[in-house]
CSV table of C-alpha atoms in Angstrom, one decimal:
chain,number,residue,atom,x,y,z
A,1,UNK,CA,-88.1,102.0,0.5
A,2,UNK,CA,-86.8,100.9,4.2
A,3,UNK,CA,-86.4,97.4,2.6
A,4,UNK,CA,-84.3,98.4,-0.3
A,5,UNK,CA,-82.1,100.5,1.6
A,6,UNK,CA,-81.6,97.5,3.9
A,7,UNK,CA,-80.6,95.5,1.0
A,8,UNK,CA,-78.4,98.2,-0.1
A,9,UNK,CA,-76.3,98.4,3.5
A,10,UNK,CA,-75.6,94.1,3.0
A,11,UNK,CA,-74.2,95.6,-0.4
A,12,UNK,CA,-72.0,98.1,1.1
A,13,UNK,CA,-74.1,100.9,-0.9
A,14,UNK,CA,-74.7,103.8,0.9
A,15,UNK,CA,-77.7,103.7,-0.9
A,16,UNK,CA,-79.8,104.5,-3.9
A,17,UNK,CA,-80.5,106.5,-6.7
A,18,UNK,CA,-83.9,106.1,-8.4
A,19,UNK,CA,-85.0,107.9,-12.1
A,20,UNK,CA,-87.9,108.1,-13.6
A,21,UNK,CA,-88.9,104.9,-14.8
A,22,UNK,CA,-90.3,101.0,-13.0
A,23,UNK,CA,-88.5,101.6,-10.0
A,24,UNK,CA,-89.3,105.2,-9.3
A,25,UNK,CA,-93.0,103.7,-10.3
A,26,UNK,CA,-92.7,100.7,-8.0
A,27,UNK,CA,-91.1,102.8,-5.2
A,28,UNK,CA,-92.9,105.5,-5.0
A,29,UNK,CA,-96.2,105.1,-6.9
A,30,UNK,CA,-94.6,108.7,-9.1
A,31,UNK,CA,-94.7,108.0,-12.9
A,32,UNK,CA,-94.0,111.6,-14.1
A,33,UNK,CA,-95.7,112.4,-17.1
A,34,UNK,CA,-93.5,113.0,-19.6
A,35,UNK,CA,-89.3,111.7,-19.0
A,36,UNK,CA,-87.6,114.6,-20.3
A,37,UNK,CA,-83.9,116.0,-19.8
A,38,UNK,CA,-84.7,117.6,-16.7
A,39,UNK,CA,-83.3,115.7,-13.6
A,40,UNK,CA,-85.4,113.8,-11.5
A,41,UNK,CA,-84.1,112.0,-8.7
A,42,UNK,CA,-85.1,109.9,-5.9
A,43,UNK,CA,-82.4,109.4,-3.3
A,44,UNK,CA,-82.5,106.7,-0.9
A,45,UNK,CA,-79.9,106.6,2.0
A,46,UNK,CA,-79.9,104.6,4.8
A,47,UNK,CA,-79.1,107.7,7.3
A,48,UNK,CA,-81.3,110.1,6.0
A,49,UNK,CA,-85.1,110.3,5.0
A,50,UNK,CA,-86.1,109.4,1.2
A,51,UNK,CA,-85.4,112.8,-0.8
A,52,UNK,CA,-87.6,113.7,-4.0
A,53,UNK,CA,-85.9,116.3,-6.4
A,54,UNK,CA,-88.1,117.4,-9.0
A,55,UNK,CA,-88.2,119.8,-11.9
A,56,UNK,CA,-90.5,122.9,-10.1
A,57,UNK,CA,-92.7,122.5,-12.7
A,58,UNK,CA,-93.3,118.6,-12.0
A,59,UNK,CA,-94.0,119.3,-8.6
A,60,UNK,CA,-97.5,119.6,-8.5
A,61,UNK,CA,-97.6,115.7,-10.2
A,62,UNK,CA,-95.0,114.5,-8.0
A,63,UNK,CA,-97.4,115.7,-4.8
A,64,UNK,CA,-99.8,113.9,-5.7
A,65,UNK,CA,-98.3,110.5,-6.3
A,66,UNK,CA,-99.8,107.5,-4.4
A,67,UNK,CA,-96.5,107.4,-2.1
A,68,UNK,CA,-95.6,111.3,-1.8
A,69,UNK,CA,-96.6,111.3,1.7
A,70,UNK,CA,-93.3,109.1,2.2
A,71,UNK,CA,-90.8,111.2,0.7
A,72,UNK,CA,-89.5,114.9,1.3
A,73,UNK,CA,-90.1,116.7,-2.0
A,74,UNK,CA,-87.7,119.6,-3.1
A,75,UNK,CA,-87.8,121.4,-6.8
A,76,UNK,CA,-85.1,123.0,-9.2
A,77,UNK,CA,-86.2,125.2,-11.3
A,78,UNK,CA,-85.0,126.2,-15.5
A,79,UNK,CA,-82.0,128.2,-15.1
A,80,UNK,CA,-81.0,126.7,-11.7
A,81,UNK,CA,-78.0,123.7,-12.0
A,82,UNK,CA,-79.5,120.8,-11.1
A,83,UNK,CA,-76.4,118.8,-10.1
A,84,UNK,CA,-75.6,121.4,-7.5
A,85,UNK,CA,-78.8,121.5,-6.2
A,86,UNK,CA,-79.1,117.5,-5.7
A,87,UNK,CA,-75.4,117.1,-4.3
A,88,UNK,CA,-75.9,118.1,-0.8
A,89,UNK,CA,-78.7,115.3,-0.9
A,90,UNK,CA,-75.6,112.4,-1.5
A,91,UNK,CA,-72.7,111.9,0.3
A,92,UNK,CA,-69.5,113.7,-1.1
A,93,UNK,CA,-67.9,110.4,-1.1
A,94,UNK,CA,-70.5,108.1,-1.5
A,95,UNK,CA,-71.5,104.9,-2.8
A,96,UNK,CA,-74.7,104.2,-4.6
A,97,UNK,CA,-76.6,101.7,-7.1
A,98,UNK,CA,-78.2,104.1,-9.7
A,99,UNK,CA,-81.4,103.3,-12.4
A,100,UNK,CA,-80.3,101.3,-15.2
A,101,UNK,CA,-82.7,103.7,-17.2
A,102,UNK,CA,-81.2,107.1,-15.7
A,103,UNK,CA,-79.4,109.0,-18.1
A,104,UNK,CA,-75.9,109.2,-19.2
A,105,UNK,CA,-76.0,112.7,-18.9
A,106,UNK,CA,-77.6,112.7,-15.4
A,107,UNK,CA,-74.8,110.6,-13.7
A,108,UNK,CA,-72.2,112.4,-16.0
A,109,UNK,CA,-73.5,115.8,-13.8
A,110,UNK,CA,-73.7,114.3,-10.7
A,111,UNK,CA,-70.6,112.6,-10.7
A,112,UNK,CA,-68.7,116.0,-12.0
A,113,UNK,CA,-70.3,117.9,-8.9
A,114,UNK,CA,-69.0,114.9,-6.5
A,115,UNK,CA,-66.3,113.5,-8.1
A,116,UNK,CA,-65.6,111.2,-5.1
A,117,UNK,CA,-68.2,109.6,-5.3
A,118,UNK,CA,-68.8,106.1,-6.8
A,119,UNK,CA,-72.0,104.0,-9.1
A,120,UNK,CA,-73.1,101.2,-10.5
A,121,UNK,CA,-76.4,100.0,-11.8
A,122,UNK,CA,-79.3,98.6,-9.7
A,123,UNK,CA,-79.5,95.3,-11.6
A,124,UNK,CA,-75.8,94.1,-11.2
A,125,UNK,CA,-75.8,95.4,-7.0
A,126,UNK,CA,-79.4,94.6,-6.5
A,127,UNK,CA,-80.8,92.3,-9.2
A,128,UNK,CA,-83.3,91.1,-7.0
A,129,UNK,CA,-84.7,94.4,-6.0
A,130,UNK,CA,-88.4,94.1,-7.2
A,131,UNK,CA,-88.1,90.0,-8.1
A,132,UNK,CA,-89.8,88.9,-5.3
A,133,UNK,CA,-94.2,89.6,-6.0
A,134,UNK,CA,-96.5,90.1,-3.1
A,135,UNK,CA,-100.1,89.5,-2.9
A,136,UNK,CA,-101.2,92.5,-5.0
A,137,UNK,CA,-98.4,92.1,-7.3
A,138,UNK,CA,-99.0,88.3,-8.1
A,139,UNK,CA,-102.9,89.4,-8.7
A,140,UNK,CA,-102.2,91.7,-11.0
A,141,UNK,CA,-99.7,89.3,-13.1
A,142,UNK,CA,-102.4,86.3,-13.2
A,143,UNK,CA,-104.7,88.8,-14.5
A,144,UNK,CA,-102.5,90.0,-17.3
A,145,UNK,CA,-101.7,86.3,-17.8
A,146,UNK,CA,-105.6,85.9,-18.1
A,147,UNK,CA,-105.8,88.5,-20.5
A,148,UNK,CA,-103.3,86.9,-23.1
A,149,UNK,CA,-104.8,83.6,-22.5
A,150,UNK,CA,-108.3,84.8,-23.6
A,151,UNK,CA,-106.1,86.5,-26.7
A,152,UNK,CA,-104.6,83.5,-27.9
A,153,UNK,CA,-108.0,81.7,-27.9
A,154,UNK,CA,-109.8,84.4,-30.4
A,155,UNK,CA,-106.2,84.7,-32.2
A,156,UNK,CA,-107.4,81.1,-33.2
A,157,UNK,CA,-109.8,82.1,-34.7
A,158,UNK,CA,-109.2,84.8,-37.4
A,159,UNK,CA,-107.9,83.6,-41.3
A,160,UNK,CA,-103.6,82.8,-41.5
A,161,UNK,CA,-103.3,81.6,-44.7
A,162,UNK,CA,-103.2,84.2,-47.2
A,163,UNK,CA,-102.9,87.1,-45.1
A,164,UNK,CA,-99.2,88.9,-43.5
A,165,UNK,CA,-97.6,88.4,-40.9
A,166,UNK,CA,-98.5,92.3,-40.0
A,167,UNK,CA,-102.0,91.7,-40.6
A,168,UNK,CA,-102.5,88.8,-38.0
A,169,UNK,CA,-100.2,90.9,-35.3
A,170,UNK,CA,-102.2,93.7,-35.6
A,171,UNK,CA,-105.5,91.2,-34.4
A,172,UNK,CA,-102.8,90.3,-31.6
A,173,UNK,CA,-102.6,93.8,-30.2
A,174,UNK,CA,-105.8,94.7,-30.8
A,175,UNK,CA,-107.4,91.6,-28.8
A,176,UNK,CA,-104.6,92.3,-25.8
A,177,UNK,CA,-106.5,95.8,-25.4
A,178,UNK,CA,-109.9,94.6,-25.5
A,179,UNK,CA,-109.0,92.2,-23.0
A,180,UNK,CA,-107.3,95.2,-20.7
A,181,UNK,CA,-103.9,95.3,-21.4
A,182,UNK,CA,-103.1,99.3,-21.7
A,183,UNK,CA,-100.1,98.9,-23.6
A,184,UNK,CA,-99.1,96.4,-25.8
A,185,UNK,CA,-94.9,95.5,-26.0
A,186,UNK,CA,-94.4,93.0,-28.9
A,187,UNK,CA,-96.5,91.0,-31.2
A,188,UNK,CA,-93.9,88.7,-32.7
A,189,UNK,CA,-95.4,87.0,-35.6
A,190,UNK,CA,-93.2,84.6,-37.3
A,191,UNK,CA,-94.3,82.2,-39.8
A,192,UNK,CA,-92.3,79.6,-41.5
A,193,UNK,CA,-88.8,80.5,-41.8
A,194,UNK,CA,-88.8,83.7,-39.8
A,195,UNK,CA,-90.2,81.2,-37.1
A,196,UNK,CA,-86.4,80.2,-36.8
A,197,UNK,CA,-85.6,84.0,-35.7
A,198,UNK,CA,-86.7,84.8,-31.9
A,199,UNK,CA,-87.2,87.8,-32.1
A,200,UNK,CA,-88.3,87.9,-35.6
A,201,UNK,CA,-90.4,91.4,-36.0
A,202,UNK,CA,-93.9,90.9,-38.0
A,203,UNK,CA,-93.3,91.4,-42.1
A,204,UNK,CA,-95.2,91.5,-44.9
A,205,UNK,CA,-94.2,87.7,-45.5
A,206,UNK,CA,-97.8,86.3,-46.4
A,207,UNK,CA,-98.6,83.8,-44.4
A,208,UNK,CA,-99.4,80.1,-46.8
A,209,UNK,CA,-100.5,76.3,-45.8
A,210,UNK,CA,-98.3,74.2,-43.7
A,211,UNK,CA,-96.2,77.1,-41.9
A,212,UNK,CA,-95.7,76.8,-38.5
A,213,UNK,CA,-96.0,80.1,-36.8
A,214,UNK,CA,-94.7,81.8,-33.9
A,215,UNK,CA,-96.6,83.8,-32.0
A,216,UNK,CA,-95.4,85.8,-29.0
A,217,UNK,CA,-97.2,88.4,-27.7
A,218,UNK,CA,-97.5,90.7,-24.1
A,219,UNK,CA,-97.5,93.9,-22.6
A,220,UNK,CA,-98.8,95.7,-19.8
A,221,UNK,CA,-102.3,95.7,-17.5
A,222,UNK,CA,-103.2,97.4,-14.7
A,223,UNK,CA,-99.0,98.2,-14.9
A,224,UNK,CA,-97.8,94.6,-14.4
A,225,UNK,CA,-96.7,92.4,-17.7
A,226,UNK,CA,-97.7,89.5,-19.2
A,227,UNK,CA,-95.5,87.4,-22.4
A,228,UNK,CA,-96.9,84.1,-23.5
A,229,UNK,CA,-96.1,82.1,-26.6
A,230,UNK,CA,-97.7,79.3,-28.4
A,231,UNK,CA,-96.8,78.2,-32.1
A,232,UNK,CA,-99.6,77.1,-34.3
A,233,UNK,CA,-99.6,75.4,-37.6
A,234,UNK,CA,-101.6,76.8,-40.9
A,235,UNK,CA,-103.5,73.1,-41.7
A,236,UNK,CA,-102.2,69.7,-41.0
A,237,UNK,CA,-98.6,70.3,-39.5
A,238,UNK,CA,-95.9,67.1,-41.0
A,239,UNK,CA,-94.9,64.7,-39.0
A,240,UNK,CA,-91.5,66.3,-38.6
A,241,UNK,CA,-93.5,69.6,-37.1
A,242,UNK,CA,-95.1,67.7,-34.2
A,243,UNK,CA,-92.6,65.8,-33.4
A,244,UNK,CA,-90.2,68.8,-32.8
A,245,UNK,CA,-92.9,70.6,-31.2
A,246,UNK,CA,-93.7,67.9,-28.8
A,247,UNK,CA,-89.7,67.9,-28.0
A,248,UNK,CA,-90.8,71.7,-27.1
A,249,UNK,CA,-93.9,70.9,-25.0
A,250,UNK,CA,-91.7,68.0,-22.9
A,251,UNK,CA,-89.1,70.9,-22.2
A,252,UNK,CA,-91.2,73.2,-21.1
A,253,UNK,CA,-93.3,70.9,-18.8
A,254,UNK,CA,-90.0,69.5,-17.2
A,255,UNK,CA,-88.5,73.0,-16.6
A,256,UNK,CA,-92.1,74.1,-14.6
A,257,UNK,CA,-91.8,70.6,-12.8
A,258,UNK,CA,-88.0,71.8,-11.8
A,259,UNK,CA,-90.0,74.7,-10.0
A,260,UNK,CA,-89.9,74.9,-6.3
A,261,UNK,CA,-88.0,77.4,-3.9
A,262,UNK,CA,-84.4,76.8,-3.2
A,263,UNK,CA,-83.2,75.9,-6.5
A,264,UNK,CA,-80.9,77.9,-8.4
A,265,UNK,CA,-82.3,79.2,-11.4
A,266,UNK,CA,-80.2,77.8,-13.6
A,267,UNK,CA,-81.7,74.7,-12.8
A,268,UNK,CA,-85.0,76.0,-14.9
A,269,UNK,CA,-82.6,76.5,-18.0
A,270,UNK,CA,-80.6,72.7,-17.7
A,271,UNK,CA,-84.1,70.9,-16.9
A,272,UNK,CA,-85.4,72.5,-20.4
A,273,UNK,CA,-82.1,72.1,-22.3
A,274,UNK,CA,-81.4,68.6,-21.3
A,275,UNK,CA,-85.0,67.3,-22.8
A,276,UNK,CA,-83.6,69.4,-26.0
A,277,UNK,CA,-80.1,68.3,-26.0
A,278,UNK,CA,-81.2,64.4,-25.4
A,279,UNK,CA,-83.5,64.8,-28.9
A,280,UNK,CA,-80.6,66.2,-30.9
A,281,UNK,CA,-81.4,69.6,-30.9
A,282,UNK,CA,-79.3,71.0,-28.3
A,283,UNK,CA,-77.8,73.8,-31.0
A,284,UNK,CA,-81.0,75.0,-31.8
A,285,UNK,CA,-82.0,76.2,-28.5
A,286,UNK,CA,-80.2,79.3,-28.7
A,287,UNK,CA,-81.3,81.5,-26.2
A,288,UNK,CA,-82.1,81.4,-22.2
A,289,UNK,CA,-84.8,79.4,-20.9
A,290,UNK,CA,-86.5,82.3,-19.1
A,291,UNK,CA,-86.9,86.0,-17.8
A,292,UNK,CA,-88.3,87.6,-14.7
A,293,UNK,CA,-91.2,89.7,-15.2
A,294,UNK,CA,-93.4,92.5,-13.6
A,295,UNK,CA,-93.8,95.9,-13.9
A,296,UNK,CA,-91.4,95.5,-17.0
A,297,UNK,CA,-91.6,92.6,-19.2
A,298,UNK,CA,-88.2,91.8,-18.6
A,299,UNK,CA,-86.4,91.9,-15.7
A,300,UNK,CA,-84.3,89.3,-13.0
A,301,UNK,CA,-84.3,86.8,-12.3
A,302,UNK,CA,-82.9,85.0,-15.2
A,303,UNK,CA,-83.3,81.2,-16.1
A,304,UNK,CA,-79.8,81.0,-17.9
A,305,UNK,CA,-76.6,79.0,-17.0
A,306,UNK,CA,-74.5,80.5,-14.3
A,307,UNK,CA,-77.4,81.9,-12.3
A,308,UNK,CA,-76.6,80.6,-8.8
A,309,UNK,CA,-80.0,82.7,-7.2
A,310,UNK,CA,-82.1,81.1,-4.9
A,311,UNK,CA,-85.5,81.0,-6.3
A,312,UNK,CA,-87.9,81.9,-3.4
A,313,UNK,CA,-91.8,82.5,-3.2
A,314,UNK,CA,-92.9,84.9,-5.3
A,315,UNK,CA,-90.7,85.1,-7.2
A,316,UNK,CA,-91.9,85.5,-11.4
A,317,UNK,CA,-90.5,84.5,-14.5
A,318,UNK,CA,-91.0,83.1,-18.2
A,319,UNK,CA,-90.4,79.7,-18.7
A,320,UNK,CA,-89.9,79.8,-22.7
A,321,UNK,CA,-87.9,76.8,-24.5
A,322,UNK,CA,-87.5,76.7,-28.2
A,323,UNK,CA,-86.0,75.1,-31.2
A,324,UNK,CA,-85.1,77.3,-34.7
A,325,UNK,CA,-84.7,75.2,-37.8
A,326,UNK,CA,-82.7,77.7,-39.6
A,327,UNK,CA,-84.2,78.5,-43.1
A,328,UNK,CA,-87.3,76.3,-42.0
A,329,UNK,CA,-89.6,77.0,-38.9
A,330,UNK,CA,-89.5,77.5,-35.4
A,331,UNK,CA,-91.2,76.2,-32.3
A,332,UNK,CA,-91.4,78.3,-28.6
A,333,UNK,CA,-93.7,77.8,-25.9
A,334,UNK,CA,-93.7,80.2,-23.3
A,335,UNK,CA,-95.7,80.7,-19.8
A,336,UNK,CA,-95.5,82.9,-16.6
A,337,UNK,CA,-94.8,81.0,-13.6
A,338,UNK,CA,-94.5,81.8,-10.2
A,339,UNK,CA,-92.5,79.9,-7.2
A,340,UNK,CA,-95.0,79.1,-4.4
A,341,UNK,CA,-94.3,77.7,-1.3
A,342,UNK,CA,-93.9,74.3,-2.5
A,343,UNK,CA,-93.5,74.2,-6.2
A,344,UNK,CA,-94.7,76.9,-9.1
A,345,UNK,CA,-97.9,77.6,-10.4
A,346,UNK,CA,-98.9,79.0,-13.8
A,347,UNK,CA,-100.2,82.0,-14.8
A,348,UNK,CA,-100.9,81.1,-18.7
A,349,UNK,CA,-103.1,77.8,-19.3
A,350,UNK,CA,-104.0,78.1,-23.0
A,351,UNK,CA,-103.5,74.2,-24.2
A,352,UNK,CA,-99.8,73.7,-25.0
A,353,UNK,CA,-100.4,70.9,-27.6
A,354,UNK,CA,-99.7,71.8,-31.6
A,355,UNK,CA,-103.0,74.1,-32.6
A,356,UNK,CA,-104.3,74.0,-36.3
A,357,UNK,CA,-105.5,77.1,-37.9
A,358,UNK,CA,-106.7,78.0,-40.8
């Protein structure tokens, strides 16, 4: 909390405004139980001492969180206004970074209450508030990276032809929970055409011989995220398939070979794109090479053109190249990597060549 009201001052915040959600989590070690409309409100300023406002009712929970003994924890209770009771905590006229979760309605009362005073969200102030990992942070990512990476070697395993794209994302998100994860995110299953789509959501498209198929899968363990993706081929893949997937593989290796600290992160994204580009397939790379990743599965830093940041140690992000044949397949492969003190090391190492199923 000292830290990130330091970072705030060289921002010309007066400080912070935390809701429930990672950063509260990641601040204070307080997830409340259940994020309702009732205000919660961490309030970080750099000349006063870290303020909790809770819902009376929440207080018991909030006492008991791993970092209470940090804060000074005062309740509102049903009936009271809870704008007026958390203005005298701000400054009248100051300015603060808020959650990008809080709600509408939440800011809306504050600033109503103090009507001189000024936000903006934590990611565009301070983008880089959680980016950098340490020790117990990073152990808890290569962990869930371990757990996906044991998921994609039984997903190899089970039947593809003949069975939805539902049915083999369901074996996805079961696998992740045997393996630890305690909440599963996405379980993108996209087989021949809908391989094309990103983001493609799993559908009852059955799954038949010769389809490539996406599969991109995370969540959380032990509250930190993992996101990997390999693509797989249902029987002998054609000539075409590997040779676009080996354009895919080459990407991604040169863009974790870019790794080191003191690059700008956008040097991730040209490293992956130029290999892309140079094959003729510069158009169907449509999306950012990479996303930062911790106790959400997306967060800064971003690998994407125009992102001047600094990569430093510690620092975590996907590195996640593609190419989408529109109307045909798709190919993405996708690790975690973190920056270490002289390059980047992995935190997914399931083979990246072309896997057969069956």
């Amino acid at each position: 909390m000292e830290r990130a009201v330091r970072d705030a001052a060289e921002e010309g915040l007066d400080g912070l405004l935390v809701t429930p959600g990672p950063d509260l989590l990641w601040l204070t070690g307080y997830r409340p139980t259940a994020i309702t409309e009732r205000l919660t409100l961490l309030v970080l300023r750099r000349d006063a001492d870290p303020q909790l406002l809770v819902p009376t009712l929440e207080r018991p929970d909030a006492e008991s969180a791993a970092g209470a003994e940090a804060v000074t924890i005062s309740d509102w209770r049903d009936g009271d206004d809870a704008y007026a009771t958390a203005a005298p905590l701000l400054l009248s006229d100051g300015v603060y970074a808020v959650s990008d979760s809080a709600w509408a309605m939440h800011l809306l009362g504050l600033q109503k209450e103090l009507p001189d005073s000024r936000y903006s969200s934590i990611t565009e102030r301070l983008p880089m508030l959680r980016a950098v990992k340490d020790a117990d942070e990073l152990a808890r990512l290569q962990a869930a990276g371990a757990a996906a990476d044991a998921t994609f070697h039984e997903i190899l395993k089970v039947p593809f032809a003949g069975r939805k794209e539902t049915e083999v994302a369901a074996d996805l998100a079961r696998l992740l929970r045997e393996f630890g994860h305690e909440q599963v995110d996405f379980t993108v299953v996209g087989s021949g055409p809908n391989g094309a789509n990103p983001h493609h959501e799993a559908g009852d498209r059955t799954i038949a011989a010769v389809d490539m198929v996406v599969l991109d899968f995370g969540g959380l363990m032990h509250g930190y995220g993992s996101d990997t993706t390999r693509t797989v081929c249902v029987g002998e893949p054609t000539a075409e398939m590997r040779d676009v997937h080996e354009i895919v593989r080459v990407a991604q290796q040169t863009a974790f070979e870019t790794v080191r600290p003191g690059i700008a992160c956008e040097e991730v994204d040209r490293a992956a794109r130029r290999v892309i580009t140079e094959a003729g397939y510069g158009d169907q790379f449509i999306h950012r090479t990479g996303h930062g990743i911790g106790m959400t599965t997306h967060e800064p830093p971003y690998m994407v053109e125009g992102e001047k940041r600094l990569t430093v140690p510690g620092m975590c992000f996907s590195i996640e190249p593609g190419i989408y044949l529109a109307g045909r397949f798709g190919v993405r492969i996708e690790d975690i990597v973190t920056v270490t003190a002289d390059g980047g090391r992995r935190f997914n190492d399931t083979d990246r060549a072309l896997a057969t199923v069956h």
